[in-house]
Amino acid sequence: MTTLEGMVTMEEEFEPDVPSPDQLSAELATLDPLAVLPRPRGFSADGAHLCLADADGIETELSRASLLTHRRRKCIKKIALDPGHIGGAHARSEDRSWSWSGQEIREGDLNLRVALHLERRLLDLGFEVLLTRRSAEPLFTAPPQDLATRELEARAGLLEAFRPDLTLSLHHNATDLCPWIEKSLGIMVFLFGHPLPEEVPLQREELLHRMLDGSHARALPLGRTVVATLCRRLGLPPCTDHLHRFTAATGRRFSALEPGIFLRNLSVLRHAPGPALLVEGPTMNHCAEAAALAEACARPLEDPHPRIVQYAEGLYEALAPLSDTPA
């Protein structure tokens, strides 16, 4: 069976765990809703490459092997935890710091506390765990204007060396809306996807490889579980609209793939080997959360606030079944 001259379909020529061009097109349609990337046309005559083309006729090839990178089921043994941002003295330069009744709320410090508690729990289950940082200091010294980029690059290098079976980037949400309105509260989980047109020229092949490597199909069910367990543990609803400051800055509003689940082309999701989730927990500058989270920042690392424990335990509840189950 042929699709285009010199190209063959998957069904008769390849092992069944390699998706067909139609299946790959459907995956891309979900992950690339703006259709800024080329679509599959078929496989090369020797079956070694998937051929893609965009509306302008620009062609791209992906190796057959790259389509299988994360499609085979395997037990989750290695988990990377990425406490988002840096915190400490760098929180203000990161613009991830707020004042509440004379106390400072620093997102990087909150994220680290969640990661440290979760690490202890996962180690008890026998997982091998990597934390991309253990303090409120950057991995490398860099000028303030370069710090965020250098930090992301350094963490990507750690993930590449560790080769985790799963990566979780841990964050706390923030709102630019009135900090008293209920709509600015809620749990969000980001999966890789939804590239923007301006991102494609420099990331074209990288985006295609990441979208078609099979990791999304493994990340989505876990994302649903994380949303459910965090909502229950924290007493919060799932977000249904992307209300992050990114929306105001770009004029783009992202709708949820489903309640609590969003797609974004974020660096940690793009560079993490295998399935990856970026989790946004309680909204730290909302009046319903700020007092508890300000107190959480003031506590020693070894004495986490109950709100931190609730967040970490919600993640633990979602991850614990993976200790002996293929994912």
mmCIF file of C-alpha atoms in Angstrom:
data_model
loop_
_atom_site.group_PDB
_atom_site.id
_atom_site.type_symbol
_atom_site.label_atom_id
_atom_site.label_comp_id
_atom_site.label_asym_id
_atom_site.label_seq_id
_atom_site.Cartn_x
_atom_site.Cartn_y
_atom_site.Cartn_z
ATOM 1 C CA MET A 1 0.000 0.000 0.000
ATOM 2 C CA THR A 2 1.453 3.401 -0.966
ATOM 3 C CA THR A 3 0.758 6.921 0.216
ATOM 4 C CA LEU A 4 2.899 8.893 -2.221
ATOM 5 C CA GLU A 5 5.199 7.770 -4.986
ATOM 6 C CA GLY A 6 8.245 6.137 -3.437
ATOM 7 C CA MET A 7 6.707 6.034 0.043
ATOM 8 C CA VAL A 8 5.044 3.153 1.861
ATOM 9 C CA THR A 9 2.631 2.950 4.759
ATOM 10 C CA MET A 10 3.478 1.381 8.074
ATOM 11 C CA GLU A 11 0.981 -1.447 8.320
ATOM 12 C CA GLU A 12 2.738 -4.086 6.210
ATOM 13 C CA GLU A 13 6.347 -3.020 6.482
ATOM 14 C CA PHE A 14 7.076 -2.245 10.121
ATOM 15 C CA GLU A 15 6.674 -3.681 13.575
ATOM 16 C CA PRO A 16 3.298 -2.792 15.133
ATOM 17 C CA ASP A 17 4.643 -0.459 17.820
ATOM 18 C CA VAL A 18 5.685 2.062 15.167
ATOM 19 C CA PRO A 19 2.708 4.389 14.511
ATOM 20 C CA SER A 20 1.338 4.894 11.031
ATOM 21 C CA PRO A 21 1.605 8.304 9.329
ATOM 22 C CA ASP A 22 -2.095 8.870 10.040
ATOM 23 C CA GLN A 23 -1.563 8.158 13.739
ATOM 24 C CA LEU A 24 1.421 10.480 13.829
ATOM 25 C CA SER A 25 -0.607 13.189 12.090
ATOM 26 C CA ALA A 26 -3.282 12.833 14.765
ATOM 27 C CA GLU A 27 -0.676 13.161 17.514
ATOM 28 C CA LEU A 28 0.715 16.311 15.928
ATOM 29 C CA ALA A 29 -2.760 17.784 15.524
ATOM 30 C CA THR A 30 -3.210 17.535 19.305
ATOM 31 C CA LEU A 31 0.222 18.842 20.270
ATOM 32 C CA ASP A 32 0.470 21.511 17.569
ATOM 33 C CA PRO A 33 -3.007 23.106 17.514
ATOM 34 C CA LEU A 34 -1.746 26.168 15.623
ATOM 35 C CA ALA A 35 -0.413 23.865 12.862
ATOM 36 C CA VAL A 36 2.935 25.661 12.749
ATOM 37 C CA LEU A 37 4.896 22.450 12.108
ATOM 38 C CA PRO A 38 4.975 20.192 9.025
ATOM 39 C CA ARG A 39 2.746 17.143 8.810
ATOM 40 C CA PRO A 40 3.724 13.547 7.932
ATOM 41 C CA ARG A 41 3.467 12.530 4.275
ATOM 42 C CA GLY A 42 4.666 8.946 4.617
ATOM 43 C CA PHE A 43 7.770 6.840 5.091
ATOM 44 C CA SER A 44 10.736 6.736 2.768
ATOM 45 C CA ALA A 45 11.003 3.775 0.404
ATOM 46 C CA ASP A 46 13.545 2.051 2.640
ATOM 47 C CA GLY A 47 11.380 2.673 5.692
ATOM 48 C CA ALA A 48 14.182 4.357 7.602
ATOM 49 C CA HIS A 49 12.687 7.854 7.771
ATOM 50 C CA LEU A 50 9.368 9.611 8.235
ATOM 51 C CA CYS A 51 8.965 12.354 5.637
ATOM 52 C CA LEU A 52 7.146 15.547 6.616
ATOM 53 C CA ALA A 53 6.324 18.706 4.687
ATOM 54 C CA ASP A 54 4.736 22.042 5.537
ATOM 55 C CA ALA A 55 2.399 24.190 3.470
ATOM 56 C CA ASP A 56 5.356 25.834 1.719
ATOM 57 C CA GLY A 57 6.774 22.489 0.646
ATOM 58 C CA ILE A 58 9.706 22.588 3.076
ATOM 59 C CA GLU A 59 10.555 18.984 3.893
ATOM 60 C CA THR A 60 11.923 17.422 7.070
ATOM 61 C CA GLU A 61 12.926 13.839 7.799
ATOM 62 C CA LEU A 62 12.864 12.031 11.145
ATOM 63 C CA SER A 63 14.526 8.673 11.686
ATOM 64 C CA ARG A 64 12.265 5.727 12.365
ATOM 65 C CA ALA A 65 14.199 5.052 15.575
ATOM 66 C CA SER A 66 13.327 8.495 16.955
ATOM 67 C CA LEU A 67 9.620 7.638 16.731
ATOM 68 C CA LEU A 68 10.126 4.755 19.168
ATOM 69 C CA THR A 69 12.256 6.530 21.771
ATOM 70 C CA HIS A 70 9.609 6.593 24.508
ATOM 71 C CA ARG A 71 6.798 4.402 23.141
ATOM 72 C CA ARG A 72 7.812 1.102 24.696
ATOM 73 C CA ARG A 73 6.386 0.576 28.159
ATOM 74 C CA LYS A 74 8.927 0.386 30.955
ATOM 75 C CA CYS A 75 8.999 0.507 34.720
ATOM 76 C CA ILE A 76 9.633 3.921 36.219
ATOM 77 C CA LYS A 77 12.809 3.642 38.272
ATOM 78 C CA LYS A 78 14.514 7.035 37.886
ATOM 79 C CA ILE A 79 12.650 10.264 38.662
ATOM 80 C CA ALA A 80 14.045 13.772 38.264
ATOM 81 C CA LEU A 81 12.582 16.530 40.425
ATOM 82 C CA ASP A 82 13.214 20.075 39.225
ATOM 83 C CA PRO A 83 12.394 22.707 41.883
ATOM 84 C CA GLY A 84 11.506 25.594 39.590
ATOM 85 C CA HIS A 85 13.371 28.933 39.731
ATOM 86 C CA ILE A 86 16.103 29.629 42.320
ATOM 87 C CA GLY A 87 14.743 31.617 45.258
ATOM 88 C CA GLY A 88 16.690 33.139 48.113
ATOM 89 C CA ALA A 89 18.545 36.322 47.225
ATOM 90 C CA HIS A 90 17.740 35.744 43.554
ATOM 91 C CA ALA A 91 13.950 35.681 43.976
ATOM 92 C CA ARG A 92 13.430 39.382 43.271
ATOM 93 C CA SER A 93 15.627 39.431 40.183
ATOM 94 C CA GLU A 94 13.648 36.411 38.945
ATOM 95 C CA ASP A 95 10.430 38.357 39.611
ATOM 96 C CA ARG A 96 9.242 35.416 41.716
ATOM 97 C CA SER A 97 8.915 37.196 45.054
ATOM 98 C CA TRP A 98 5.943 38.831 46.804
ATOM 99 C CA SER A 99 5.461 40.524 50.161
ATOM 100 C CA TRP A 100 2.636 39.572 52.485
ATOM 101 C CA SER A 101 2.155 41.254 55.878
ATOM 102 C CA GLY A 102 5.839 42.046 56.084
ATOM 103 C CA GLN A 103 6.954 38.551 55.068
ATOM 104 C CA GLU A 104 8.468 37.588 51.735
ATOM 105 C CA ILE A 105 7.066 34.752 49.633
ATOM 106 C CA ARG A 106 9.750 33.340 47.327
ATOM 107 C CA GLU A 107 8.596 30.790 44.805
ATOM 108 C CA GLY A 108 11.975 29.110 44.406
ATOM 109 C CA ASP A 109 12.125 28.459 48.154
ATOM 110 C CA LEU A 110 8.634 26.949 48.182
ATOM 111 C CA ASN A 111 9.405 24.710 45.224
ATOM 112 C CA LEU A 112 12.587 23.424 46.866
ATOM 113 C CA ARG A 113 10.718 22.522 50.052
ATOM 114 C CA VAL A 114 8.158 20.513 48.107
ATOM 115 C CA ALA A 115 10.910 18.715 46.179
ATOM 116 C CA LEU A 116 12.904 17.809 49.292
ATOM 117 C CA HIS A 117 9.872 16.323 51.053
ATOM 118 C CA LEU A 118 8.829 14.415 47.939
ATOM 119 C CA GLU A 119 12.376 13.127 47.411
ATOM 120 C CA ARG A 120 12.421 11.528 50.869
ATOM 121 C CA ARG A 121 9.120 9.781 50.190
ATOM 122 C CA LEU A 122 10.181 8.505 46.766
ATOM 123 C CA LEU A 123 13.518 7.212 48.056
ATOM 124 C CA ASP A 124 11.607 5.166 50.628
ATOM 125 C CA LEU A 125 9.813 3.456 47.733
ATOM 126 C CA GLY A 126 13.090 2.548 46.059
ATOM 127 C CA PHE A 127 13.110 5.139 43.279
ATOM 128 C CA GLU A 128 16.400 6.665 42.177
ATOM 129 C CA VAL A 129 15.849 10.424 42.473
ATOM 130 C CA LEU A 130 17.702 13.438 41.090
ATOM 131 C CA LEU A 131 17.107 16.977 42.351
ATOM 132 C CA THR A 132 18.314 19.598 39.887
ATOM 133 C CA ARG A 133 19.178 21.857 42.842
ATOM 134 C CA ARG A 134 19.327 21.574 46.631
ATOM 135 C CA SER A 135 19.740 25.191 47.646
ATOM 136 C CA ALA A 136 18.741 28.731 46.722
ATOM 137 C CA GLU A 137 21.918 29.196 44.714
ATOM 138 C CA PRO A 138 22.264 28.937 40.918
ATOM 139 C CA LEU A 139 24.262 26.075 39.456
ATOM 140 C CA PHE A 140 26.578 28.568 37.721
ATOM 141 C CA THR A 141 27.460 32.196 38.334
ATOM 142 C CA ALA A 142 26.156 34.461 35.585
ATOM 143 C CA PRO A 143 25.152 38.104 35.125
ATOM 144 C CA PRO A 144 21.531 38.727 36.182
ATOM 145 C CA GLN A 145 20.392 39.164 32.586
ATOM 146 C CA ASP A 146 21.831 35.745 31.660
ATOM 147 C CA LEU A 147 21.052 33.847 34.846
ATOM 148 C CA ALA A 148 17.716 32.319 33.832
ATOM 149 C CA THR A 149 19.037 31.039 30.504
ATOM 150 C CA ARG A 150 22.233 29.641 32.021
ATOM 151 C CA GLU A 151 20.272 27.961 34.794
ATOM 152 C CA LEU A 152 17.888 26.266 32.354
ATOM 153 C CA GLU A 153 20.823 25.071 30.255
ATOM 154 C CA ALA A 154 22.596 23.685 33.310
ATOM 155 C CA ARG A 155 19.530 21.808 34.488
ATOM 156 C CA ALA A 156 18.949 20.416 31.003
ATOM 157 C CA GLY A 157 22.499 19.053 31.156
ATOM 158 C CA LEU A 158 21.787 17.343 34.475
ATOM 159 C CA LEU A 159 18.653 15.739 33.070
ATOM 160 C CA GLU A 160 20.487 14.541 29.973
ATOM 161 C CA ALA A 161 23.200 12.936 32.114
ATOM 162 C CA PHE A 162 20.731 11.311 34.543
ATOM 163 C CA ARG A 163 18.361 10.031 31.810
ATOM 164 C CA PRO A 164 15.256 9.909 34.027
ATOM 165 C CA ASP A 165 12.247 7.766 33.234
ATOM 166 C CA LEU A 166 10.102 10.701 34.392
ATOM 167 C CA THR A 167 10.708 14.399 35.099
ATOM 168 C CA LEU A 168 8.585 16.652 37.316
ATOM 169 C CA SER A 169 9.232 20.390 37.394
ATOM 170 C CA LEU A 170 7.638 21.783 40.553
ATOM 171 C CA HIS A 171 6.200 25.284 40.769
ATOM 172 C CA HIS A 172 3.709 27.475 42.606
ATOM 173 C CA ASN A 173 1.267 29.509 40.593
ATOM 174 C CA ALA A 174 0.918 33.293 40.614
ATOM 175 C CA THR A 175 -1.815 35.551 39.348
ATOM 176 C CA ASP A 176 -1.951 38.981 37.785
ATOM 177 C CA LEU A 177 -5.664 39.063 38.525
ATOM 178 C CA CYS A 178 -7.178 40.482 41.692
ATOM 179 C CA PRO A 179 -5.745 38.291 44.474
ATOM 180 C CA TRP A 180 -9.182 37.885 46.025
ATOM 181 C CA ILE A 181 -11.076 36.309 43.148
ATOM 182 C CA GLU A 182 -11.620 32.561 43.112
ATOM 183 C CA LYS A 183 -10.856 32.214 39.395
ATOM 184 C CA SER A 184 -7.165 32.786 40.055
ATOM 185 C CA LEU A 185 -6.952 29.626 42.187
ATOM 186 C CA GLY A 186 -6.436 26.160 40.748
ATOM 187 C CA ILE A 187 -4.091 23.333 39.819
ATOM 188 C CA MET A 188 -2.317 23.288 36.467
ATOM 189 C CA VAL A 189 -0.170 20.600 34.855
ATOM 190 C CA PHE A 190 1.740 21.460 31.683
ATOM 191 C CA LEU A 191 2.770 18.890 29.085
ATOM 192 C CA PHE A 192 5.009 19.633 26.135
ATOM 193 C CA GLY A 193 3.288 21.077 23.070
ATOM 194 C CA HIS A 194 1.589 24.132 21.536
ATOM 195 C CA PRO A 195 4.635 25.777 19.903
ATOM 196 C CA LEU A 196 4.193 29.351 18.716
ATOM 197 C CA PRO A 197 5.046 30.486 15.177
ATOM 198 C CA GLU A 198 8.026 32.559 16.295
ATOM 199 C CA GLU A 199 9.536 29.523 18.061
ATOM 200 C CA VAL A 200 9.605 27.271 14.996
ATOM 201 C CA PRO A 201 12.535 28.664 12.937
ATOM 202 C CA LEU A 202 15.116 27.883 15.640
ATOM 203 C CA GLN A 203 13.476 24.756 17.063
ATOM 204 C CA ARG A 204 11.853 23.038 14.068
ATOM 205 C CA GLU A 205 13.507 19.598 14.193
ATOM 206 C CA GLU A 206 13.801 19.637 17.982
ATOM 207 C CA LEU A 207 10.060 20.278 18.300
ATOM 208 C CA LEU A 208 9.175 17.513 15.854
ATOM 209 C CA HIS A 209 11.428 14.970 17.536
ATOM 210 C CA ARG A 210 9.968 15.793 20.939
ATOM 211 C CA MET A 211 6.353 15.697 19.779
ATOM 212 C CA LEU A 212 6.672 12.377 17.979
ATOM 213 C CA ASP A 213 8.927 10.455 20.392
ATOM 214 C CA GLY A 214 5.946 8.899 22.195
ATOM 215 C CA SER A 215 6.422 10.653 25.530
ATOM 216 C CA HIS A 216 3.090 12.520 25.417
ATOM 217 C CA ALA A 217 1.025 9.328 25.475
ATOM 218 C CA ARG A 218 2.810 8.310 28.679
ATOM 219 C CA ALA A 219 2.764 11.754 30.303
ATOM 220 C CA LEU A 220 -0.934 12.519 29.785
ATOM 221 C CA PRO A 221 -2.409 9.759 32.032
ATOM 222 C CA LEU A 222 0.011 10.679 34.815
ATOM 223 C CA GLY A 223 -0.862 14.353 34.368
ATOM 224 C CA ARG A 224 -4.523 13.513 34.897
ATOM 225 C CA THR A 225 -3.678 11.593 38.058
ATOM 226 C CA VAL A 226 -1.536 14.447 39.399
ATOM 227 C CA VAL A 227 -4.352 16.940 38.816
ATOM 228 C CA ALA A 228 -6.810 14.671 40.644
ATOM 229 C CA THR A 229 -4.601 13.948 43.652
ATOM 230 C CA LEU A 230 -3.467 17.556 44.078
ATOM 231 C CA CYS A 231 -6.993 18.911 43.802
ATOM 232 C CA ARG A 232 -8.113 16.477 46.491
ATOM 233 C CA ARG A 233 -5.146 17.023 48.821
ATOM 234 C CA LEU A 234 -5.038 20.808 48.446
ATOM 235 C CA GLY A 235 -8.780 21.426 48.199
ATOM 236 C CA LEU A 236 -8.396 23.320 44.925
ATOM 237 C CA PRO A 237 -10.148 23.016 41.558
ATOM 238 C CA PRO A 238 -8.403 22.264 38.274
ATOM 239 C CA CYS A 239 -7.759 25.378 36.181
ATOM 240 C CA THR A 240 -9.673 25.573 32.924
ATOM 241 C CA ASP A 241 -7.965 28.685 31.494
ATOM 242 C CA HIS A 242 -4.330 29.691 31.310
ATOM 243 C CA LEU A 243 -4.265 32.898 33.364
ATOM 244 C CA HIS A 244 -0.497 33.179 33.713
ATOM 245 C CA ARG A 245 1.188 36.519 33.018
ATOM 246 C CA PHE A 246 2.409 34.965 29.741
ATOM 247 C CA THR A 247 -1.127 35.485 28.470
ATOM 248 C CA ALA A 248 -1.090 39.212 29.086
ATOM 249 C CA ALA A 249 2.430 39.624 27.726
ATOM 250 C CA THR A 250 1.742 37.899 24.407
ATOM 251 C CA GLY A 251 -1.969 38.469 23.945
ATOM 252 C CA ARG A 252 -2.473 34.704 23.629
ATOM 253 C CA ARG A 253 -4.824 32.765 25.840
ATOM 254 C CA PHE A 254 -4.330 29.013 26.146
ATOM 255 C CA SER A 255 -7.345 26.781 26.688
ATOM 256 C CA ALA A 256 -7.001 23.597 28.677
ATOM 257 C CA LEU A 257 -6.531 20.344 26.791
ATOM 258 C CA GLU A 258 -8.830 19.080 29.535
ATOM 259 C CA PRO A 259 -9.467 20.424 33.058
ATOM 260 C CA GLY A 260 -6.108 21.169 34.644
ATOM 261 C CA ILE A 261 -4.010 19.965 31.670
ATOM 262 C CA PHE A 262 -2.286 22.469 29.375
ATOM 263 C CA LEU A 263 0.261 22.321 26.560
ATOM 264 C CA ARG A 264 3.271 24.680 26.466
ATOM 265 C CA ASN A 265 6.628 24.695 24.724
ATOM 266 C CA LEU A 266 8.581 25.162 27.949
ATOM 267 C CA SER A 267 12.319 24.567 28.101
ATOM 268 C CA VAL A 268 12.286 21.904 30.821
ATOM 269 C CA LEU A 269 9.544 19.958 29.026
ATOM 270 C CA ARG A 270 11.321 20.212 25.693
ATOM 271 C CA HIS A 271 14.711 19.080 27.001
ATOM 272 C CA ALA A 272 13.724 16.429 29.541
ATOM 273 C CA PRO A 273 14.407 12.904 28.276
ATOM 274 C CA GLY A 274 11.144 10.971 28.352
ATOM 275 C CA PRO A 275 7.779 11.925 29.851
ATOM 276 C CA ALA A 276 7.784 15.247 31.715
ATOM 277 C CA LEU A 277 5.261 17.324 33.655
ATOM 278 C CA LEU A 278 5.470 20.895 34.902
ATOM 279 C CA VAL A 279 3.176 21.260 37.902
ATOM 280 C CA GLU A 280 1.764 24.573 39.144
ATOM 281 C CA GLY A 281 0.526 24.255 42.721
ATOM 282 C CA PRO A 282 -1.195 26.774 45.016
ATOM 283 C CA THR A 283 -1.335 30.415 43.880
ATOM 284 C CA MET A 284 1.181 32.029 46.196
ATOM 285 C CA ASN A 285 0.012 35.649 45.889
ATOM 286 C CA HIS A 286 -3.671 34.845 46.428
ATOM 287 C CA CYS A 287 -5.086 35.919 49.775
ATOM 288 C CA ALA A 288 -6.325 32.376 50.489
ATOM 289 C CA GLU A 289 -2.775 30.991 50.254
ATOM 290 C CA ALA A 290 -0.367 33.840 50.988
ATOM 291 C CA ALA A 291 -0.275 33.674 54.795
ATOM 292 C CA ALA A 292 0.482 29.949 54.864
ATOM 293 C CA LEU A 293 3.078 30.165 52.103
ATOM 294 C CA ALA A 294 4.813 33.166 53.686
ATOM 295 C CA GLU A 295 5.134 31.107 56.864
ATOM 296 C CA ALA A 296 6.374 28.155 54.784
ATOM 297 C CA CYS A 297 9.206 30.294 53.396
ATOM 298 C CA ALA A 298 10.244 31.329 56.895
ATOM 299 C CA ARG A 299 10.517 27.769 58.192
ATOM 300 C CA PRO A 300 13.739 25.725 58.052
ATOM 301 C CA LEU A 301 14.016 23.267 55.167
ATOM 302 C CA GLU A 302 13.776 20.327 57.568
ATOM 303 C CA ASP A 303 10.479 21.585 59.046
ATOM 304 C CA PRO A 304 8.060 21.922 56.113
ATOM 305 C CA HIS A 305 4.773 23.761 56.546
ATOM 306 C CA PRO A 306 1.608 21.604 56.344
ATOM 307 C CA ARG A 307 0.709 23.254 53.027
ATOM 308 C CA ILE A 308 4.062 22.141 51.587
ATOM 309 C CA VAL A 309 3.457 18.623 52.895
ATOM 310 C CA GLN A 310 -0.001 18.537 51.308
ATOM 311 C CA TYR A 311 1.461 19.504 47.939
ATOM 312 C CA ALA A 312 4.257 16.929 48.162
ATOM 313 C CA GLU A 313 1.940 14.187 49.395
ATOM 314 C CA GLY A 314 -0.464 14.837 46.536
ATOM 315 C CA LEU A 315 2.393 14.209 44.116
ATOM 316 C CA TYR A 316 3.537 11.169 46.089
ATOM 317 C CA GLU A 317 0.059 9.674 45.913
ATOM 318 C CA ALA A 318 0.143 9.997 42.126
ATOM 319 C CA LEU A 319 3.672 8.584 41.770
ATOM 320 C CA ALA A 320 3.666 5.751 44.320
ATOM 321 C CA PRO A 321 1.823 3.249 42.078
ATOM 322 C CA LEU A 322 4.571 3.659 39.451
ATOM 323 C CA SER A 323 7.136 1.925 41.651
ATOM 324 C CA ASP A 324 6.151 -1.503 40.330
ATOM 325 C CA THR A 325 3.977 -0.721 37.314
ATOM 326 C CA PRO A 326 5.126 -0.234 33.715
ATOM 327 C CA ALA A 327 4.267 3.240 32.413
#
